[in-house]
PDB file of C-alpha atoms and ligand atoms in Angstrom:
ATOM      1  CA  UNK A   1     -19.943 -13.453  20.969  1.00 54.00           C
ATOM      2  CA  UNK A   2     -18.175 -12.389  18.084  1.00 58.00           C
ATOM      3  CA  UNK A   3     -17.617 -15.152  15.000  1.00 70.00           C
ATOM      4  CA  UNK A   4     -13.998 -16.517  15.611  1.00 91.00           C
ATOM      5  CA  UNK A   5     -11.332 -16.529  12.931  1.00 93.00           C
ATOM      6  CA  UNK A   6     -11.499 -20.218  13.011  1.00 96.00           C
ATOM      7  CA  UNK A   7     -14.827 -20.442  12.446  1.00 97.00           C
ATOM      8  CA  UNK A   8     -14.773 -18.052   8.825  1.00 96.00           C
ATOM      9  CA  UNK A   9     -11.575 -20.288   7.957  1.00 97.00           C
ATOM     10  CA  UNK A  10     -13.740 -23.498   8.673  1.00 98.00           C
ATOM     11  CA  UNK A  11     -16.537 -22.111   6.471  1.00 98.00           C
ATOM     12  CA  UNK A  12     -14.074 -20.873   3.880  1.00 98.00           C
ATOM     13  CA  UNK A  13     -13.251 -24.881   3.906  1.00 98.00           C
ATOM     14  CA  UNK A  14     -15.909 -26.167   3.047  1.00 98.00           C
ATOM     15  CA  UNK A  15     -17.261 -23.102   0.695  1.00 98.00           C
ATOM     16  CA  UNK A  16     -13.474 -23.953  -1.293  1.00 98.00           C
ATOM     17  CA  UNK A  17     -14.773 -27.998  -1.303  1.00 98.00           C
ATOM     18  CA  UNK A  18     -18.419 -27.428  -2.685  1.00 98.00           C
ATOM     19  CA  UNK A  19     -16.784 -24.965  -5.670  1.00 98.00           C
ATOM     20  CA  UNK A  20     -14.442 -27.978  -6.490  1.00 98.00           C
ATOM     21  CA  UNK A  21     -16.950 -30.582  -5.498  1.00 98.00           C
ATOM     22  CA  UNK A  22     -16.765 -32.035  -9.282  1.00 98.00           C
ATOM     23  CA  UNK A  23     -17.652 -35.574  -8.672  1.00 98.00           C
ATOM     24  CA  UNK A  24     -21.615 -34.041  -7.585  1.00 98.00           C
ATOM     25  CA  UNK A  25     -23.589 -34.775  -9.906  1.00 98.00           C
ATOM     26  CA  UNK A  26     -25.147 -30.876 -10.276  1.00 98.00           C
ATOM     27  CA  UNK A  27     -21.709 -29.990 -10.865  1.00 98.00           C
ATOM     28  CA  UNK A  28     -21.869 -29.888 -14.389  1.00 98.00           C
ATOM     29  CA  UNK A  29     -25.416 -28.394 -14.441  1.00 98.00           C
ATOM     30  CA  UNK A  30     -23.957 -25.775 -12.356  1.00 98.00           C
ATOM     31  CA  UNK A  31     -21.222 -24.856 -14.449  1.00 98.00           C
ATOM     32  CA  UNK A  32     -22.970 -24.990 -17.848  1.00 98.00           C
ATOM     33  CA  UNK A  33     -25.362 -22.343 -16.467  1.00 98.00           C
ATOM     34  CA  UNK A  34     -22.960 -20.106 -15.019  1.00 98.00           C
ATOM     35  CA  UNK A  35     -24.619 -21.171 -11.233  1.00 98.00           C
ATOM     36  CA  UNK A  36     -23.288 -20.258  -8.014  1.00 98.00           C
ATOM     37  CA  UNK A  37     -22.912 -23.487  -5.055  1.00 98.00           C
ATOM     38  CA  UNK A  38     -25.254 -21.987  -2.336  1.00 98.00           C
ATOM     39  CA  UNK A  39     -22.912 -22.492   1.046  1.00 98.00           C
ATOM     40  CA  UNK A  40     -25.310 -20.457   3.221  1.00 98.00           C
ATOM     41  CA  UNK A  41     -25.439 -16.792   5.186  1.00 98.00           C
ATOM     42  CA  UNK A  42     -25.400 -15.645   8.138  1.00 98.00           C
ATOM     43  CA  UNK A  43     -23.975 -15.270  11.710  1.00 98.00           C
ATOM     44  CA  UNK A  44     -21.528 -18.061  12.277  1.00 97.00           C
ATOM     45  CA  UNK A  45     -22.558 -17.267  15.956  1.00 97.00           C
ATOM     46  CA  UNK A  46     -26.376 -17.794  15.465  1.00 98.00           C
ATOM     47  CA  UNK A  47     -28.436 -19.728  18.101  1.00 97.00           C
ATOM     48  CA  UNK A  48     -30.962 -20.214  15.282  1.00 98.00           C
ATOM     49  CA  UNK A  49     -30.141 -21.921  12.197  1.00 98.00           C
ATOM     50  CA  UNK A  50     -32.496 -22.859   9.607  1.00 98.00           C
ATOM     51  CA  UNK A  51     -32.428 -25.620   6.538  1.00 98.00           C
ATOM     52  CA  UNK A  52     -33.697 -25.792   3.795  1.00 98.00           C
ATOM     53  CA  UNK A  53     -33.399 -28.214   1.133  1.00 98.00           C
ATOM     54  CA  UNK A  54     -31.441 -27.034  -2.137  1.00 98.00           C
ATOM     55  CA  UNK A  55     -31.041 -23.551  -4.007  1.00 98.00           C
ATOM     56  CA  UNK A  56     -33.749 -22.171  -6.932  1.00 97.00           C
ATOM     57  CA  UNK A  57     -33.090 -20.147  -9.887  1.00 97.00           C
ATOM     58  CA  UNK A  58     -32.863 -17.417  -8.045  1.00 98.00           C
ATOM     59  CA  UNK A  59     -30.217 -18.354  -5.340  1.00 98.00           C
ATOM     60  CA  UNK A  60     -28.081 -20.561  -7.872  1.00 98.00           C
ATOM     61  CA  UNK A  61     -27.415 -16.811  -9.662  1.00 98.00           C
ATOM     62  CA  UNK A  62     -27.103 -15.109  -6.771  1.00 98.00           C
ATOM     63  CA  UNK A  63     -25.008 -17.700  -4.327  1.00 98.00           C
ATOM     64  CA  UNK A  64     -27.375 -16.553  -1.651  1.00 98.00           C
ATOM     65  CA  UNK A  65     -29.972 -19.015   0.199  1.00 98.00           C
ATOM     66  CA  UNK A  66     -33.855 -18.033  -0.111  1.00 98.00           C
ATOM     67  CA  UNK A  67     -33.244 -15.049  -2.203  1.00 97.00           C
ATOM     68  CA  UNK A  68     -36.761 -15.717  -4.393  1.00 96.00           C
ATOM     69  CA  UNK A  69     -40.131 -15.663  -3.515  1.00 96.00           C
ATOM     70  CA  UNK A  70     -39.840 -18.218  -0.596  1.00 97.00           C
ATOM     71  CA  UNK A  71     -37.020 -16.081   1.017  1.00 98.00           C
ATOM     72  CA  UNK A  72     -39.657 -13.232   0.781  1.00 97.00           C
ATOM     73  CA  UNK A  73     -41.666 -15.255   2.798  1.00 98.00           C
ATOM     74  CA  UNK A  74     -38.990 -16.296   5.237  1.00 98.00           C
ATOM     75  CA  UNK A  75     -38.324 -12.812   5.894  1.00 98.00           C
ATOM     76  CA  UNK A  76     -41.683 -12.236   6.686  1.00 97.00           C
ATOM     77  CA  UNK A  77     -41.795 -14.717   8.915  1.00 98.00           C
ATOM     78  CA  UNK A  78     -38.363 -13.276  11.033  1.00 98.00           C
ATOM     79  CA  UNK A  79     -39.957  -9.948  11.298  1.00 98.00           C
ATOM     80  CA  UNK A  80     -42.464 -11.268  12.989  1.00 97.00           C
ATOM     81  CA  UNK A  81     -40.497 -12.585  15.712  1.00 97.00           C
ATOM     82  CA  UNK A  82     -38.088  -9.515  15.294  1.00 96.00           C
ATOM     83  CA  UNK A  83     -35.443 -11.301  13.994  1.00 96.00           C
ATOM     84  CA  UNK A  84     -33.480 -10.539  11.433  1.00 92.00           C
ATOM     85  CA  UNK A  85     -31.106 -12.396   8.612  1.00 96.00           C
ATOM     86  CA  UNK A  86     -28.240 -11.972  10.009  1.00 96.00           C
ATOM     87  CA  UNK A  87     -28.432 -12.625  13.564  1.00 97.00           C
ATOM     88  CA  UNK A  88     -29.366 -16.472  12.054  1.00 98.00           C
ATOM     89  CA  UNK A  89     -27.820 -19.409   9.526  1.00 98.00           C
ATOM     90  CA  UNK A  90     -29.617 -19.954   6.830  1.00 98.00           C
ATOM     91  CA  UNK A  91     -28.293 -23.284   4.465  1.00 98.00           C
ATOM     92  CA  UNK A  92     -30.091 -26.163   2.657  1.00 98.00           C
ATOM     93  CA  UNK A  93     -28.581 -29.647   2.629  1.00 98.00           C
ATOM     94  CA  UNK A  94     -27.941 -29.847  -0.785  1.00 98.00           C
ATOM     95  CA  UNK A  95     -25.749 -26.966  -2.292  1.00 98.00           C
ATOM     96  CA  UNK A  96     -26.049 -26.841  -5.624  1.00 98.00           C
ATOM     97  CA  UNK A  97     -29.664 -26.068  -7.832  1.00 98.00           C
ATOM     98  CA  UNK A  98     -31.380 -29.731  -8.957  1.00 98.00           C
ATOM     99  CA  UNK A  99     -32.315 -29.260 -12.621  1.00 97.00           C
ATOM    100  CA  UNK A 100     -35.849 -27.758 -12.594  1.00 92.00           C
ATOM    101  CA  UNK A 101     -36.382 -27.274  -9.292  1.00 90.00           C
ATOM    102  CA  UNK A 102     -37.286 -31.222  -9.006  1.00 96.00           C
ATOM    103  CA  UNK A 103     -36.699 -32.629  -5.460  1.00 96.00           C
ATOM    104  CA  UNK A 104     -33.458 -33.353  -4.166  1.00 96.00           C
ATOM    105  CA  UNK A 105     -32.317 -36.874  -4.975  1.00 97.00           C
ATOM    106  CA  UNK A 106     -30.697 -39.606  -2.282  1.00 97.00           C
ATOM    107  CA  UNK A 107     -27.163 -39.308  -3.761  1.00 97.00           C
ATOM    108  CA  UNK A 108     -27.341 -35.732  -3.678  1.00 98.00           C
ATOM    109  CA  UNK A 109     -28.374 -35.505  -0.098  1.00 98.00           C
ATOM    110  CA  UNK A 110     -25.803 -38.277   1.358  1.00 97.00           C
ATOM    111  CA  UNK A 111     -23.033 -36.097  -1.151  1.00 98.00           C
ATOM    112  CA  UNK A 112     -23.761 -32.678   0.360  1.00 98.00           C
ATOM    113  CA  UNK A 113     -24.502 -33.730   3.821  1.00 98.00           C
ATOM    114  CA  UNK A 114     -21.734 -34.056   5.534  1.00 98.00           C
ATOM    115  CA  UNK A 115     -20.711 -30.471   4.625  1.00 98.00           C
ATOM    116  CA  UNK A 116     -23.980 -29.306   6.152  1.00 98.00           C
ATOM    117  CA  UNK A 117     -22.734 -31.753   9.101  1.00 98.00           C
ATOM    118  CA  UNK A 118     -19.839 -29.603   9.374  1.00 98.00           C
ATOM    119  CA  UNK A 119     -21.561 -26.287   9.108  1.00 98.00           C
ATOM    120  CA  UNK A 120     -23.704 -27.163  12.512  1.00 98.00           C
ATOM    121  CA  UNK A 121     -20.688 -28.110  14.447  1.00 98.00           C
ATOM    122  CA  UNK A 122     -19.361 -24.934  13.361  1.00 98.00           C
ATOM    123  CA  UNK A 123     -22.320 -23.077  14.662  1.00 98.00           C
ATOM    124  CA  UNK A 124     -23.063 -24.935  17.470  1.00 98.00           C
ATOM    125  CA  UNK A 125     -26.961 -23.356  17.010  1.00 98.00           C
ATOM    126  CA  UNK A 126     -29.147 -24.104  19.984  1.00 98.00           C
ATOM    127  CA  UNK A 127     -32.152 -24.973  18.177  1.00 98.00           C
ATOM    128  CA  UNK A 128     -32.072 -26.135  13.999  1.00 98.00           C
ATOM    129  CA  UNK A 129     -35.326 -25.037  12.326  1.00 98.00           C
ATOM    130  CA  UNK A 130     -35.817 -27.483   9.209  1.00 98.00           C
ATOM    131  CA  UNK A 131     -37.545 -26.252   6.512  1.00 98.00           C
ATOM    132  CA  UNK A 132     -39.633 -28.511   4.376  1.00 97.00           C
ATOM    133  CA  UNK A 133     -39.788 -32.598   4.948  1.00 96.00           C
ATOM    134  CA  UNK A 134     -36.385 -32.923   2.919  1.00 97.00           C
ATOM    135  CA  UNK A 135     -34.526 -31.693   5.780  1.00 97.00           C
ATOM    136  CA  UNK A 136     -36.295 -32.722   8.608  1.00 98.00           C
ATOM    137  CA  UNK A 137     -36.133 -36.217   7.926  1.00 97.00           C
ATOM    138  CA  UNK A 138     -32.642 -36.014   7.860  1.00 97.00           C
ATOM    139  CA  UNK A 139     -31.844 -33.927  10.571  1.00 98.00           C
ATOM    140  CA  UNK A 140     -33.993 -36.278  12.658  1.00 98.00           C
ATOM    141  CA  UNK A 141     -32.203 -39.142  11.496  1.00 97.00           C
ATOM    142  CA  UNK A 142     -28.717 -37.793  12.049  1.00 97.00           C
ATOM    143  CA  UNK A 143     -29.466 -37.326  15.538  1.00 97.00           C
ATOM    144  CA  UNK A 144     -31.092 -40.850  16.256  1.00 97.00           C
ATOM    145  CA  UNK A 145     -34.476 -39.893  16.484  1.00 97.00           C
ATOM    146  CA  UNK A 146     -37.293 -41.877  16.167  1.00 96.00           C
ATOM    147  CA  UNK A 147     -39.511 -39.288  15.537  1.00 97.00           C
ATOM    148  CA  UNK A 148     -37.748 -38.784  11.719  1.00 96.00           C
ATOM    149  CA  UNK A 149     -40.563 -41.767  10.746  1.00 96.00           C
ATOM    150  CA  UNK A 150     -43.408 -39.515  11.347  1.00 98.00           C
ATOM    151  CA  UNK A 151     -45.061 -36.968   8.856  1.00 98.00           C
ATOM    152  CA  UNK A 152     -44.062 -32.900   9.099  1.00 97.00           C
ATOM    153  CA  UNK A 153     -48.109 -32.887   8.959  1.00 97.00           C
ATOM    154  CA  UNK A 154     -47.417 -34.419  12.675  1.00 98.00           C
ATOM    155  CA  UNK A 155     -44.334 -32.945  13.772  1.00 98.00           C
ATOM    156  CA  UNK A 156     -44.375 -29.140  12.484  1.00 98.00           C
ATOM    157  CA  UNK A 157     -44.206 -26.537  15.382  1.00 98.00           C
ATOM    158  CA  UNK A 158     -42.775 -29.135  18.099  1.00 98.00           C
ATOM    159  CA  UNK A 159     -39.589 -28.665  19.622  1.00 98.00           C
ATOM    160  CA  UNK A 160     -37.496 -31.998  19.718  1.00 98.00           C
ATOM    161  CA  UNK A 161     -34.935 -32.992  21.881  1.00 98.00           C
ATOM    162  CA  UNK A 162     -31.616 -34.113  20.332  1.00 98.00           C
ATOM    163  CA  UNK A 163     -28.218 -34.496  21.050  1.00 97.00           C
ATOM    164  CA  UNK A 164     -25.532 -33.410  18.692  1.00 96.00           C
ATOM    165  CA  UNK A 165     -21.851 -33.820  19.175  1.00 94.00           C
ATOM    166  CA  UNK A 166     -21.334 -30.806  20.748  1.00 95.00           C
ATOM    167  CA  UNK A 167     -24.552 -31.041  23.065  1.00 97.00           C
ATOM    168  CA  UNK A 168     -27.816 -31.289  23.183  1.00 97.00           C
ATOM    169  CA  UNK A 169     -29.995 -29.355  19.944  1.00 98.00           C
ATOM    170  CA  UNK A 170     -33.676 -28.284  19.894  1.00 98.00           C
ATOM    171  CA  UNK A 171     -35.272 -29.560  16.142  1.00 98.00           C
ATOM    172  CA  UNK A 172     -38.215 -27.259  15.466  1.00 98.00           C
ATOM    173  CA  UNK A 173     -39.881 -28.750  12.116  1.00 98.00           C
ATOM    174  CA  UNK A 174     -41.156 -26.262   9.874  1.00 98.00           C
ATOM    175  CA  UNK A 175     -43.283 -26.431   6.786  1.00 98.00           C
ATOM    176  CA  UNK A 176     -41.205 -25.213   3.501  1.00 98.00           C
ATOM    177  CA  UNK A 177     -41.842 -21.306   2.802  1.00 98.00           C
ATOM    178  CA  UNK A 178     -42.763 -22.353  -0.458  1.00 97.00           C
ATOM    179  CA  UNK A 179     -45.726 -24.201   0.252  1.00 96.00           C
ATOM    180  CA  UNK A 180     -47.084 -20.768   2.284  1.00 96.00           C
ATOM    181  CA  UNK A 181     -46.328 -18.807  -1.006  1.00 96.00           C
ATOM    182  CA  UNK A 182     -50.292 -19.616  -2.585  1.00 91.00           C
ATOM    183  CA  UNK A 183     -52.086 -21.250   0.499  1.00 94.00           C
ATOM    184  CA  UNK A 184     -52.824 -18.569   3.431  1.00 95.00           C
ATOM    185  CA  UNK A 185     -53.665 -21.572   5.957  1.00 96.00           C
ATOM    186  CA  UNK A 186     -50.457 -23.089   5.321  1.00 96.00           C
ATOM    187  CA  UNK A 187     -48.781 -18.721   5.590  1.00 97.00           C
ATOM    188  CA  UNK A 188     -50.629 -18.913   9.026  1.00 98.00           C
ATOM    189  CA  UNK A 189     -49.595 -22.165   9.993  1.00 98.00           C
ATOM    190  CA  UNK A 190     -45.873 -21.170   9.333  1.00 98.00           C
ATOM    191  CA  UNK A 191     -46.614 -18.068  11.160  1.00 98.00           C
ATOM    192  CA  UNK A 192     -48.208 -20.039  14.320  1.00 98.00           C
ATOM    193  CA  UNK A 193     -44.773 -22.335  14.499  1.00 98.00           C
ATOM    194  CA  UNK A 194     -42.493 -19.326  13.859  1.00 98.00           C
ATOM    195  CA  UNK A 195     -43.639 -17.949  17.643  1.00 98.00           C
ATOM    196  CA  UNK A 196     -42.073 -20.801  19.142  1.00 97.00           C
ATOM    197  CA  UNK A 197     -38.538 -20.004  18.310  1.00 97.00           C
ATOM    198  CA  UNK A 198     -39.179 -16.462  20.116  1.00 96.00           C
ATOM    199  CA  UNK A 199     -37.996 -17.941  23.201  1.00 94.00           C
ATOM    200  CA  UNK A 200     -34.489 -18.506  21.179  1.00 93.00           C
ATOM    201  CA  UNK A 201     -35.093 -14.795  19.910  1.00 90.00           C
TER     202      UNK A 201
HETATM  203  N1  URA B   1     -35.795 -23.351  -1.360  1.00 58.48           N
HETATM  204  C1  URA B   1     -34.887 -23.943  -0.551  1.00 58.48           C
HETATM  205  O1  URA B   1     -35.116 -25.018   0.010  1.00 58.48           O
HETATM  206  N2  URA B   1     -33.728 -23.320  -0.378  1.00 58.48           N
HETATM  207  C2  URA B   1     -33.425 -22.137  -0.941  1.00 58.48           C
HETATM  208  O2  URA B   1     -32.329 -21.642  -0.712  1.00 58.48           O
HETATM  209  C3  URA B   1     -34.402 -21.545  -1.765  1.00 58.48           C
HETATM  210  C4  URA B   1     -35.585 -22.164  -1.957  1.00 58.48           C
END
C-alpha cells in the first residue's frame, strides 16, 4: 500500500500546527535556540509505529526523531529484526525539546497529545511500540487499559490488546533506548522484546 495523498496532507496539518503551536510552553525555548518541532518519520503506511517521549539536542537541530545516540541504538535494534527506518513511524508525544533533556512535564504531554492522537489514526499501525514509561502510560491510558497502572519493569515485551478508533491495536511496551545506551542487561533486554514485533515484520 502506497501512502495516500490524504494522508501526507493530514501530516502536513498537523506538522503546519506544531511550527505555529505558540501557546506550548517549549515554544519559546525552541525558537531562541534556533530548534526544529520533531513531527516524526517514516512510512505513513507502517504496521509498526514506535513512541518515544520528546526530542534531544540532537533531533531538536535536526527535526528528525532518535537521530543521537539512542537512535543509534534503535537502529540496532531494527536490524536485528530486519527492519528498517522507513518501513516504520517513529514520533514521541511531545514535539518540541524540554530544556535540558529533563522529563516531559503533564501540560506538555496533554498539549502535544492529541497531535500524536491524530498521527495514529493516520497510520492506522497494527501494533504501537512505546518507548520508555512516558509513553506507555499514556498510550495505555488512551485506550482504557487497566494495565497503564502497572510498572514497564512488569509490562515490557508483552503484547496488549487495545482497541483504537479505527480497530483493535497491539501495545508492545518497550524500555527507552536510552537506558540500553550504558547497561548491556538492559541492551539485551531491549533486544529480547524487539523479537516479538518480528511477527509484525
Ligand atoms: N529520546 C526520545 O524519546 N525521542 C527522541 O526523538 C530522541 C531521544
Amino acid at each position: 500500500m502506497t501512502a495516500t495523498p490524504e494522508k501526507t496532507e493530514k501530516m502536513r496539518a498537523i506538522k503546519d500546527e506544531v511550527v505555529n503551536l505558540t501557546e506550548s510552553p517549549l515554544y519559546e525555548y525552541r525558537t531562541s535556540n534556533s530548534y526544529f518541532p520533531v513531527i516524526g518519520e517514516g512510512s505513513h503506511d507502517a504496521r509498526i509505529m514506535f513512541i518515544g517521549e520528546a526530542p534531544g539536542e540532537n533531533e531538536a537541530k535536526t527535526g528528525r526523531p532518535f537521530c543521537g545516540a539512542s537512535g543509534r541504538v534503535l537502529d540496532e535494534m531494527l536490524a536485528s529484526i530486519d527492519l528498517d527506518r522507513k518501513s516504520v513511524y517513529v514520533t514521541n508525544i511531545v514535539k518540541d525539546r524540554p530544556p535540558k533533556n529533563r522529563d516531559p512535564q503533564r501540560d506538555e504531554i496533554d498539549l502535544y497529545a492529541p497531535f500524536l492522537d491524530r498521527q495514529i489514526d493516520i497510520i492506522q499501525p497494527d501494533v504501537i511500540a512505546t518507548l520508555g514509561r512516558f509513553s506507555m502510560v499514556w498510550i495505555l491510558d488512551r485506550f482504557g487499559s487497566e494495565k497503564s497502572k502497572q510498572k514497564i519493569s512488569q509490562l515490557h515485551g508483552q503484547l496488549i490488546p487495545v482497541t483504537a478508533g479505527f480497530g483493535d491495536v497491539m501495545v508492545i511496551p518497550l524500555f527507552h533506548p536510552a537506558a540500553a545506551l550504558y547497561r548491556a542487561d538492559q541492551k539485551q533486554t531491549l533486544f529480547d522484546d524487539f523479537q516479538v514485533l518480528k511477527e509484525f515484520v
